XYZ file of C-alpha atoms in Angstrom:
525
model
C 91.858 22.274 231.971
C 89.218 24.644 231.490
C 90.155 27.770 229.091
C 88.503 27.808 225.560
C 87.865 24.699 223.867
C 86.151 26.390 220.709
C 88.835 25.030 218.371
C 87.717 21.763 219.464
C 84.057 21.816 218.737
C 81.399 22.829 215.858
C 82.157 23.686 212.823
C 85.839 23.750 211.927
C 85.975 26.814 208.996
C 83.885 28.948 211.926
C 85.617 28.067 215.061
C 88.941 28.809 212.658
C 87.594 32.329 211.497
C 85.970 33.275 215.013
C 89.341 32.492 216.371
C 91.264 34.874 213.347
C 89.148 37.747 214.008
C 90.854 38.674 217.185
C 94.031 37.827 215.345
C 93.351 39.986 212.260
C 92.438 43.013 214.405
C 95.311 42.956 216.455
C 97.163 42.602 212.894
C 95.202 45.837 211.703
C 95.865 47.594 214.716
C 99.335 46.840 214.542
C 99.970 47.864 210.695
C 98.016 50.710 211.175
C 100.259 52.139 214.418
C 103.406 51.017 211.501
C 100.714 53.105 208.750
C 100.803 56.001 211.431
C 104.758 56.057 212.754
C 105.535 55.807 208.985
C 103.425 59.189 207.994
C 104.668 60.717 211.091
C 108.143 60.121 209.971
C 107.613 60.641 206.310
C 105.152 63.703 207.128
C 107.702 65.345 209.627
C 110.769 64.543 208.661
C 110.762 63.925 205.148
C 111.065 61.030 202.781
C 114.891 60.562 203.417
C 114.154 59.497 206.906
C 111.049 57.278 205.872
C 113.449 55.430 203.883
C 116.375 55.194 206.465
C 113.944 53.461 208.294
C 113.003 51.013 205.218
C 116.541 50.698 205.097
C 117.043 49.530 209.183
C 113.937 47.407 208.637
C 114.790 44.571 206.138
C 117.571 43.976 208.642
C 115.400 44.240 211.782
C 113.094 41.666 209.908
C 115.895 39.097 209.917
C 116.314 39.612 213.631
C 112.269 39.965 214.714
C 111.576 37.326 212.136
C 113.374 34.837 213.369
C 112.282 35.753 217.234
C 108.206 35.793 216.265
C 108.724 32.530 214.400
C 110.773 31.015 217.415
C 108.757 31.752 219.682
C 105.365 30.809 217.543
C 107.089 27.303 217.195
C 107.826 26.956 221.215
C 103.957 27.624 221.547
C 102.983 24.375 219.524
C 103.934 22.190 222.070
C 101.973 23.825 224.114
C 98.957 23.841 222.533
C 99.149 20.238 221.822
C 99.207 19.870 225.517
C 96.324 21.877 225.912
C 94.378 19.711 223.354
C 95.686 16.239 225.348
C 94.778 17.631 228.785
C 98.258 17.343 230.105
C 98.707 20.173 232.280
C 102.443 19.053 233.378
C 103.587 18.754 230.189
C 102.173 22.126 229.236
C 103.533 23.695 231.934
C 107.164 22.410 231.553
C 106.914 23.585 227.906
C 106.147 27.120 228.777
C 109.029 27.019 231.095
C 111.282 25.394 228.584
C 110.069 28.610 225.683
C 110.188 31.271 228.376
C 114.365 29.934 229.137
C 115.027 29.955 225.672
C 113.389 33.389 224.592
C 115.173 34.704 227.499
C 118.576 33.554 226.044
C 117.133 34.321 222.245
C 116.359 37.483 222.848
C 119.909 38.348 225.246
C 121.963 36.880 222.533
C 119.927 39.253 219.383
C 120.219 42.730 221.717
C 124.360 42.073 221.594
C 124.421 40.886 218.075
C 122.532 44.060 216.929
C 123.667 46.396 218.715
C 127.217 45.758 218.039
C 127.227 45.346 214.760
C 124.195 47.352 213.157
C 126.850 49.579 211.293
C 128.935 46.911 209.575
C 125.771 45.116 208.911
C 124.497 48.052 207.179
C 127.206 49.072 205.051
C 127.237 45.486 203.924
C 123.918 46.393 202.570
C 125.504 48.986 200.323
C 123.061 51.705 202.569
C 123.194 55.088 200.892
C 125.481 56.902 202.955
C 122.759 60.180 203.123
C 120.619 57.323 204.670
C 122.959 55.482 206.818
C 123.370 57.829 209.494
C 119.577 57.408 210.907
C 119.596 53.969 209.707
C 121.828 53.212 212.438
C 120.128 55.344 214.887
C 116.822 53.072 214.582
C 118.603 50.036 214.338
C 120.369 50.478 217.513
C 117.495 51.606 219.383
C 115.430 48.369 218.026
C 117.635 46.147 219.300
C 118.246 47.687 222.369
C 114.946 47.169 223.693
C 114.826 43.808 221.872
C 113.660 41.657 224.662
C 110.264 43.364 225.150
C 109.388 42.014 221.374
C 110.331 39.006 221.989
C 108.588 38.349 225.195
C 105.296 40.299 224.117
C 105.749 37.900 221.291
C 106.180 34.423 223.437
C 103.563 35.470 226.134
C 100.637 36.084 223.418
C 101.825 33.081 221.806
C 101.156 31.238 224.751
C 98.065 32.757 225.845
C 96.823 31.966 222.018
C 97.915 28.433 222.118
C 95.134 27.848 225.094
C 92.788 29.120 223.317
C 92.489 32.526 224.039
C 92.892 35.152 220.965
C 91.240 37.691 222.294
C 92.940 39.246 225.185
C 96.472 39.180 223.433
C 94.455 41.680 220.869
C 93.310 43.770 223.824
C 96.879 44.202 224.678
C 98.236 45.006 221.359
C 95.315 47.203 220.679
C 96.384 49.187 224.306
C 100.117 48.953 223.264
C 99.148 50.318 219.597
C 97.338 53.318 220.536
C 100.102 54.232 223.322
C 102.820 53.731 220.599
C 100.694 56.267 218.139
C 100.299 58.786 221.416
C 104.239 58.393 221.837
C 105.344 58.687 218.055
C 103.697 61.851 217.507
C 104.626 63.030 221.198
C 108.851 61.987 220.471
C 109.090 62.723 217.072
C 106.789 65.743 216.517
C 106.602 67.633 220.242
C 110.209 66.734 221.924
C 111.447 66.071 218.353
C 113.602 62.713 218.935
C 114.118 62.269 215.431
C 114.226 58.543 214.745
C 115.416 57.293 218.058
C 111.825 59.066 219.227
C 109.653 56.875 216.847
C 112.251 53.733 218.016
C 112.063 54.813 221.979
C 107.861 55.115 221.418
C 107.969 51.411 219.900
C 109.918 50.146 223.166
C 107.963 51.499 225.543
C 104.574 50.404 224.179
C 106.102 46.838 223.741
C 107.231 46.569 227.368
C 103.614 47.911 228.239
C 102.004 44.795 226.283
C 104.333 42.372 228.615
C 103.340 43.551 231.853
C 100.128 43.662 230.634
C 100.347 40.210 229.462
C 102.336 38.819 232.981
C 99.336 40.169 235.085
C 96.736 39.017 233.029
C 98.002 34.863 233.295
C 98.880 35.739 236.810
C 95.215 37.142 237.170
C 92.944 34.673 234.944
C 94.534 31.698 233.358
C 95.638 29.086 236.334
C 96.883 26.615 234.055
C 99.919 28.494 233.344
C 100.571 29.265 236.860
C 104.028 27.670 236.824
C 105.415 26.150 240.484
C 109.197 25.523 240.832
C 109.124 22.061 239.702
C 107.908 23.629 236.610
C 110.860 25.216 235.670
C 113.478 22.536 236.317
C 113.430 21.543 232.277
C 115.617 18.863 231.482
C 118.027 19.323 228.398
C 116.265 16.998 226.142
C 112.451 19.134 226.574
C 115.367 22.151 226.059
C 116.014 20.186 222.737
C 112.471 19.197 222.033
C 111.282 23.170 221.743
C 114.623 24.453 219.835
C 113.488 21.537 216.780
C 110.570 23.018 216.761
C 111.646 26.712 217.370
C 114.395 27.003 215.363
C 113.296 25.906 212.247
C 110.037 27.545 212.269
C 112.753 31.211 213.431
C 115.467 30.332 210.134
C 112.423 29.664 208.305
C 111.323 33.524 209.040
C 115.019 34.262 208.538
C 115.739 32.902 205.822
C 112.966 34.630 203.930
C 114.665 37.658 205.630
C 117.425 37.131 204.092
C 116.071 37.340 200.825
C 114.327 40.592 201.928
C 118.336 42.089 202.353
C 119.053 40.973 199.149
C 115.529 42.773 197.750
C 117.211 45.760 199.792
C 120.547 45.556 198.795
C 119.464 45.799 194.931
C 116.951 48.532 195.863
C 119.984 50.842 197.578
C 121.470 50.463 193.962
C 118.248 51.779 192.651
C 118.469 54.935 194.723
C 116.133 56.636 197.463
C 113.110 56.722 195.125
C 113.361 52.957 195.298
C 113.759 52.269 198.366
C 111.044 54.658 199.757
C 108.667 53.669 197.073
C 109.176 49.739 198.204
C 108.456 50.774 201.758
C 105.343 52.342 201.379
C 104.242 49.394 199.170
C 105.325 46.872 201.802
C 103.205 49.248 204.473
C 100.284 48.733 202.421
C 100.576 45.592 201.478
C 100.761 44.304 205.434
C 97.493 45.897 206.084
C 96.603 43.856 203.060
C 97.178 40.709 203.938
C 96.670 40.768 207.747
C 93.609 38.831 206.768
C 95.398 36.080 205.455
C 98.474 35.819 208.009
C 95.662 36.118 210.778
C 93.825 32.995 209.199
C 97.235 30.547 208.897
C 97.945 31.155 212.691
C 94.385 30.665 213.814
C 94.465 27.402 211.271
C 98.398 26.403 212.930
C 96.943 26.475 216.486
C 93.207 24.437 215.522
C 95.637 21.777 214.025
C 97.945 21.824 217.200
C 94.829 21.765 219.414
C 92.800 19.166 217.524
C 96.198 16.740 216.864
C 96.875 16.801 220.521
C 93.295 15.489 221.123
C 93.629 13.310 218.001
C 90.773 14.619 215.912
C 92.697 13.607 213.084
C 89.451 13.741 210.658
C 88.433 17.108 211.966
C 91.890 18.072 211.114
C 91.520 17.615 207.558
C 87.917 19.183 207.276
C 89.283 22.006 209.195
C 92.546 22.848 206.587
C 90.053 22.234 203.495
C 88.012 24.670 205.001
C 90.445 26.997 205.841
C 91.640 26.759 202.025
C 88.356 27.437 200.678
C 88.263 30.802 202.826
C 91.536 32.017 202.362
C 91.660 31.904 198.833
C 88.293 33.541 198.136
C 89.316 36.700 200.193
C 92.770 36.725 198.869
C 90.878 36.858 195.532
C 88.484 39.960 197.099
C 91.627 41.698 198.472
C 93.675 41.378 195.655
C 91.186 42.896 193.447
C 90.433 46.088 195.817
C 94.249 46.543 196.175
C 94.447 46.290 192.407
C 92.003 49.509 192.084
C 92.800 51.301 195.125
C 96.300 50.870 195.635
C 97.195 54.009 195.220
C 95.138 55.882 196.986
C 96.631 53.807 200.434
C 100.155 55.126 198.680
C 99.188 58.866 199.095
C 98.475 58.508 202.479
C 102.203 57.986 203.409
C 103.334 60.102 201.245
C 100.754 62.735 200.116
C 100.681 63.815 196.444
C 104.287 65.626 196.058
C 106.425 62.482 195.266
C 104.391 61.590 192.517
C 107.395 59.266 191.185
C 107.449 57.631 194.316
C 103.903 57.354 194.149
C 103.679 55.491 191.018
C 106.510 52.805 192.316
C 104.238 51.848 194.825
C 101.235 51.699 193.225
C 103.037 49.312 190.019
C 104.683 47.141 192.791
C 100.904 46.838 194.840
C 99.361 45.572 191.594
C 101.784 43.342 191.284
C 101.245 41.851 194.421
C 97.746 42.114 194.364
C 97.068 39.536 191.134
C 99.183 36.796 193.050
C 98.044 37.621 196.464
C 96.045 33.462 196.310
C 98.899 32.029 196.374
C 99.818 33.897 199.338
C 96.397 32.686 200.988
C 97.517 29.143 199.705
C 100.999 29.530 201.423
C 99.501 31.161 204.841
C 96.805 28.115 205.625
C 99.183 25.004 204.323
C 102.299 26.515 206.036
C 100.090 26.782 209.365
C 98.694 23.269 209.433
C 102.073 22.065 209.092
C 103.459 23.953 211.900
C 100.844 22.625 213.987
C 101.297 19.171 213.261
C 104.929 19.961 214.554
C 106.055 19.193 211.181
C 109.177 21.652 210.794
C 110.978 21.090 207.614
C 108.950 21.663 205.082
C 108.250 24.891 206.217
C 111.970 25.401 206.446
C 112.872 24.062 203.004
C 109.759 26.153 201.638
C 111.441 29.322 203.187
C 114.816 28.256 201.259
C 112.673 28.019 198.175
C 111.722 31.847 198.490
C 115.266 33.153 199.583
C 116.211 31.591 196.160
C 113.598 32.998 194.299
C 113.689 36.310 195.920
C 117.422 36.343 195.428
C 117.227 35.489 191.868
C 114.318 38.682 190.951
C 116.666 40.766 193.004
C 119.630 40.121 190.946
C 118.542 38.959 187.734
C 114.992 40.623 187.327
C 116.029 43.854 188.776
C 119.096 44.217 187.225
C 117.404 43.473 183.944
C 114.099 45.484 184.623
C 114.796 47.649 187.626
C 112.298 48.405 190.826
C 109.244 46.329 188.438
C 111.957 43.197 188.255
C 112.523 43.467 191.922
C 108.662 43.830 192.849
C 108.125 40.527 191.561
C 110.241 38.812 193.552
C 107.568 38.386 196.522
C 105.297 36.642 194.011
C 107.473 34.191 192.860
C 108.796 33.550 195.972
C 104.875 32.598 196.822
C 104.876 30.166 194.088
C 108.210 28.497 194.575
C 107.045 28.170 198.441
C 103.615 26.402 198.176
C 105.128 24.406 195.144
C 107.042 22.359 198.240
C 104.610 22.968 200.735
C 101.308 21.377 199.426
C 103.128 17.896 198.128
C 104.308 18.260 201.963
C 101.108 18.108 203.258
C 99.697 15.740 201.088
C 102.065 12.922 202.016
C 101.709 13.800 205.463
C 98.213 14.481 205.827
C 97.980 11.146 204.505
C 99.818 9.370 206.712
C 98.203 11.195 210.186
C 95.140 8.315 211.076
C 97.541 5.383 210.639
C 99.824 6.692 213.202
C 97.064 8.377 215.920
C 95.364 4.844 215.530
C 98.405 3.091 216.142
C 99.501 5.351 219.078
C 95.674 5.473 220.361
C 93.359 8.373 222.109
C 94.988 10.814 224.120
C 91.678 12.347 225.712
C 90.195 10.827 228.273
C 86.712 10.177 226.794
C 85.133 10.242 223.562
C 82.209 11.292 222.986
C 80.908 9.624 219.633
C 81.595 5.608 219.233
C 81.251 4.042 216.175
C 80.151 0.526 215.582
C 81.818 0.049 212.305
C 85.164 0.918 213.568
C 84.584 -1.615 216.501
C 84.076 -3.993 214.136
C 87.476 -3.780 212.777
C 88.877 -4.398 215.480
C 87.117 -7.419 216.242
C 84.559 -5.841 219.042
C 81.284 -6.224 219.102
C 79.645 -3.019 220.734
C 76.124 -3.197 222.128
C 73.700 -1.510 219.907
C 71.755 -0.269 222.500
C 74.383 1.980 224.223
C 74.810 3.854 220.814
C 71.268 4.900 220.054
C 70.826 7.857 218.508
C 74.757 8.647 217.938
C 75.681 9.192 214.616
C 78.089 7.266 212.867
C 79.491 9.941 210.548
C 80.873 11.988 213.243
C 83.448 10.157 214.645
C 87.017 10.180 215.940
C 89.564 8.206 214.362
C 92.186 6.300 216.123
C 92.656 3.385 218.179
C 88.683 2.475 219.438
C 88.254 2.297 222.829
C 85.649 -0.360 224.378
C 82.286 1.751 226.060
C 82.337 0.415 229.307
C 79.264 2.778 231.094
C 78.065 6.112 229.725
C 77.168 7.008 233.366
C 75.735 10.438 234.490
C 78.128 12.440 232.440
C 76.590 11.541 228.532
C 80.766 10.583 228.012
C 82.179 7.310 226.930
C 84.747 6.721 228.974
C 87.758 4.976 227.426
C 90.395 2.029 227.663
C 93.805 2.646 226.720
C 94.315 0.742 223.209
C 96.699 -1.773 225.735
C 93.501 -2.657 227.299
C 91.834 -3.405 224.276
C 94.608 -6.045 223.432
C 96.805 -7.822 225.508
C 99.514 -8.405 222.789
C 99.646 -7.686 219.378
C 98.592 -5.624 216.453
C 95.601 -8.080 216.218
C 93.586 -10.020 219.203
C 93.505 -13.049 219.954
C 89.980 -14.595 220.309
C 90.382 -16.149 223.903
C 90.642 -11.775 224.163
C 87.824 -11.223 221.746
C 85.760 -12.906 223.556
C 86.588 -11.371 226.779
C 85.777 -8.307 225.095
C 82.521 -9.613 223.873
């Protein structure tokens, strides 16, 4: 398998950021084609349509949600293929997501399209609001599938190792969709459905794009029939990891509707003011969101190759990164919060205005725990560890649910802004005891289950030792001892022309047992 192995050398807190930086500006691109649909829309058609489309987009969130963290959890898999060198098994596991988002994504176009209406009016949408509301809605879900896929294909491409050209995509597919926004909504003048229809298109751009370019350059997902003839159980194996990682989006979804439903009560002025603070505040933490999926696929990558140690390093290091520029971000969001505000909205809604700014600095001094959240959450995921993740996600429906009834009934749109910051806290209060208990029990298992690479590259004598094998000094001259792989130690037979140490399966090490016997230690001698 030769695509990028950067995630599985050098440094771990570079190869994590080098691989986020691709990430983050495909993030940035993306907010800012959201930053420039939503001052189109707010510029052109006024704030009542800007916050029809708030309205639409809590409940689009539950459906997208759920499909970008589906399809994020079918890519694991397939990155810990990538990281063991099995190219069969990563093959069947793209076949196995691509089935399932097919499905996915078949079932959500019906579901929304059917019944955005009732859904909405269960939201208590203001009826001057609902009207267009419905009109994006429907539209969004129509075209549903191109989302999804765009979604599943970069997800892929990401997982073996490439971040970049899923950003050159999104960055061609942004710039289209900001050509076609102004073009629908301003020039043929669409209305919503325009700034809807321009989103479509420039998604179904990014999949072709993305369907040429693995048919073009990346052989190792060039799938033959064999590939696709999944079995029911590796159908089973990607929906536990799928669908937990999709409710987990969903569930924090649904305690975005209830954040909505409480801010319909609240009026227009509410409702507009939260989206513009939740358009700023994703260009805000793109950063952050950027750095827990580059840190999810270096621990899928690395765990497949059973660098447990370099796992660890790498999530410390990620911690250390995140939380420092979650402290620089919050503080320039703090100060200049409202001058992103005006730039949806210009200076005329100057009650609006001030909404957004309040909720922004409320965000802004908790905005480390979000960096917290991001990294742990990630590493999780990529250990293929689903449940805490999940349960984390219940933690912030409840909390979200309980600022949007209690807090903002008792202090209005302040009591619900602070419901994303204690959701933050009530997440990584589940999530880091999670990955302390698991973290620690990782190198017991990989040494139990022994290497899946096919060489290792640094031997240490130490490590032999516990096992009863004495290694020759002379064949590791020179290594050193500090950078080593954990797991079950394989036996140097010859380092040969290649500078590798080719390795025995841990059932050639020992015949029988946990422990050798010394007619085998000997042997081994």
């Amino acid at each position: 398998m030769s695509q990028s192995q950067g995630l599985l050398r050098g440094t771990p807190w570079k190869a994590i950021v080098l691989f986020s930086v691709p990430l983050l500006i495909g993030n940035v691109v993306q907010q800012l084609y959201q930053f420039v649909d939503a001052m189109v829309v707010g510029r052109h058609l006024g704030v009542l349509a800007l916050a029809s489309v708030g309205a639409s987009m809590s409940l689009l969130f539950l459906i997208t949600g759920f499909a970008w963290g589906m399809t994020s959890g079918f890519a694991i898999p397939v990155a810990q293929a990538f990281g063991a060198n099995d190219v069969k098994g990563l093959r069947r596991s793209v076949a196995a997501g691509a089935i399932l988002s097919a499905l996915s994504s078949l079932l959500m176009t019906l579901v929304g399209t059917i019944f955005i209406r009732p859904l909405l009016q269960i939201m208590q949408t203001p009826p001057e609001l609902m009207d267009d509301a419905v009109t994006f809605g429907f539209w969004s879900f129509l075209f549903m599938f191109t989302l999804v896929f765009f979604n599943f294909l970069a997800a892929i491409i990401r997982a073996v190792g490439d971040s970049r050209t899923p950003l050159v995509f999104l960055v061609i597919a942004c710039l289209l969709n900001v050509v076609l926004v102004i073009l629908f909504v301003s020039v043929f003048e669409w209305g919503i459905a325009g700034a809807a229809f321009a989103t479509a298109v420039s998604q179904l751009t990014s999949v072709l794009l993305c369907v040429l370019w693995v048919r073009a350059r990346i052989p190792v997902l060039h799938m033959s029939l064999d590939d696709w003839k999944v079995t029911m159980p590796e159908l089973r194996e990607h929906l536990n990891l799928g669908l937990p990682l999709g409710f987990q989006t969903s569930v924090i979804a649904i305690g975005t509707i209830a954040v909505q439903v409480r801010l319909n009560d609240l009026g227009p002025d509410a409702v507009a003011a939260f989206t513009t603070a939740g358009r700023v505040d994703g260009i805000a933490v793109t950063f952050l969101a950027s750095l827990g999926l580059a840190t999810s696929t270096f621990v899928a990558q690395n765990y497949g190759a059973r660098q447990i140690e370099r796992v660890k390093h790498g999530v410390r290091q990620a911690l250390i990164v995140s939380i420092l520029v979650s402290i620089a971000i919050g503080l320039a969001l703090f100060v200049l919060g409202g001058v992103f505000v005006e730039l949806f909205i210009g200076s005329e809604q100057p009650v609006v205005l001030g909404m957004a700014h309040d909720a922004l600095k409320i965000y802004s001094v908790a905005y480390w725990t979000l960096g917290i959240l991001f990294v742990v959450r990630g590493s999780l995921q990529g250990l293929g560890h689903m449940k805490p993740p999940f349960y984390s996600g219940i933690a912030e429906l409840v909390m979200r649910v309980f600022t949007a009834v209690v807090l903002g009934a008792a202090f209005g749109f302040i009591g619900v802004a602070w419901g994303a910051p204690l959701a933050w806290v009530g997440s990584i209060a589940l999530l880091i005891p999670s990955y302390i208990v698991i973290s620690r029990k990782l190198e017991e298992r990989t040494y139990r289950q022994g290497p899946r690479t096919e060489e290792i590259e640094v031997l240490s004598a130490p490590l032999l030792a516990e096992k009863g094998v004495v290694a020759d000094p002379t064949i590791l001259q020179g290594e050193s001892f500090e950078d080593v792989r954990t797991g079950a130690i394989p036996i140097v037979r010859d380092r040969g022309e290649t500078g590798q140490f080719p390795a025995l399966d841990e059932a050639d090490l020992f015949d029988a047992g946990e422990h050798p016997s010394e007619d085998s230690e000997s042997e081994q001698r």
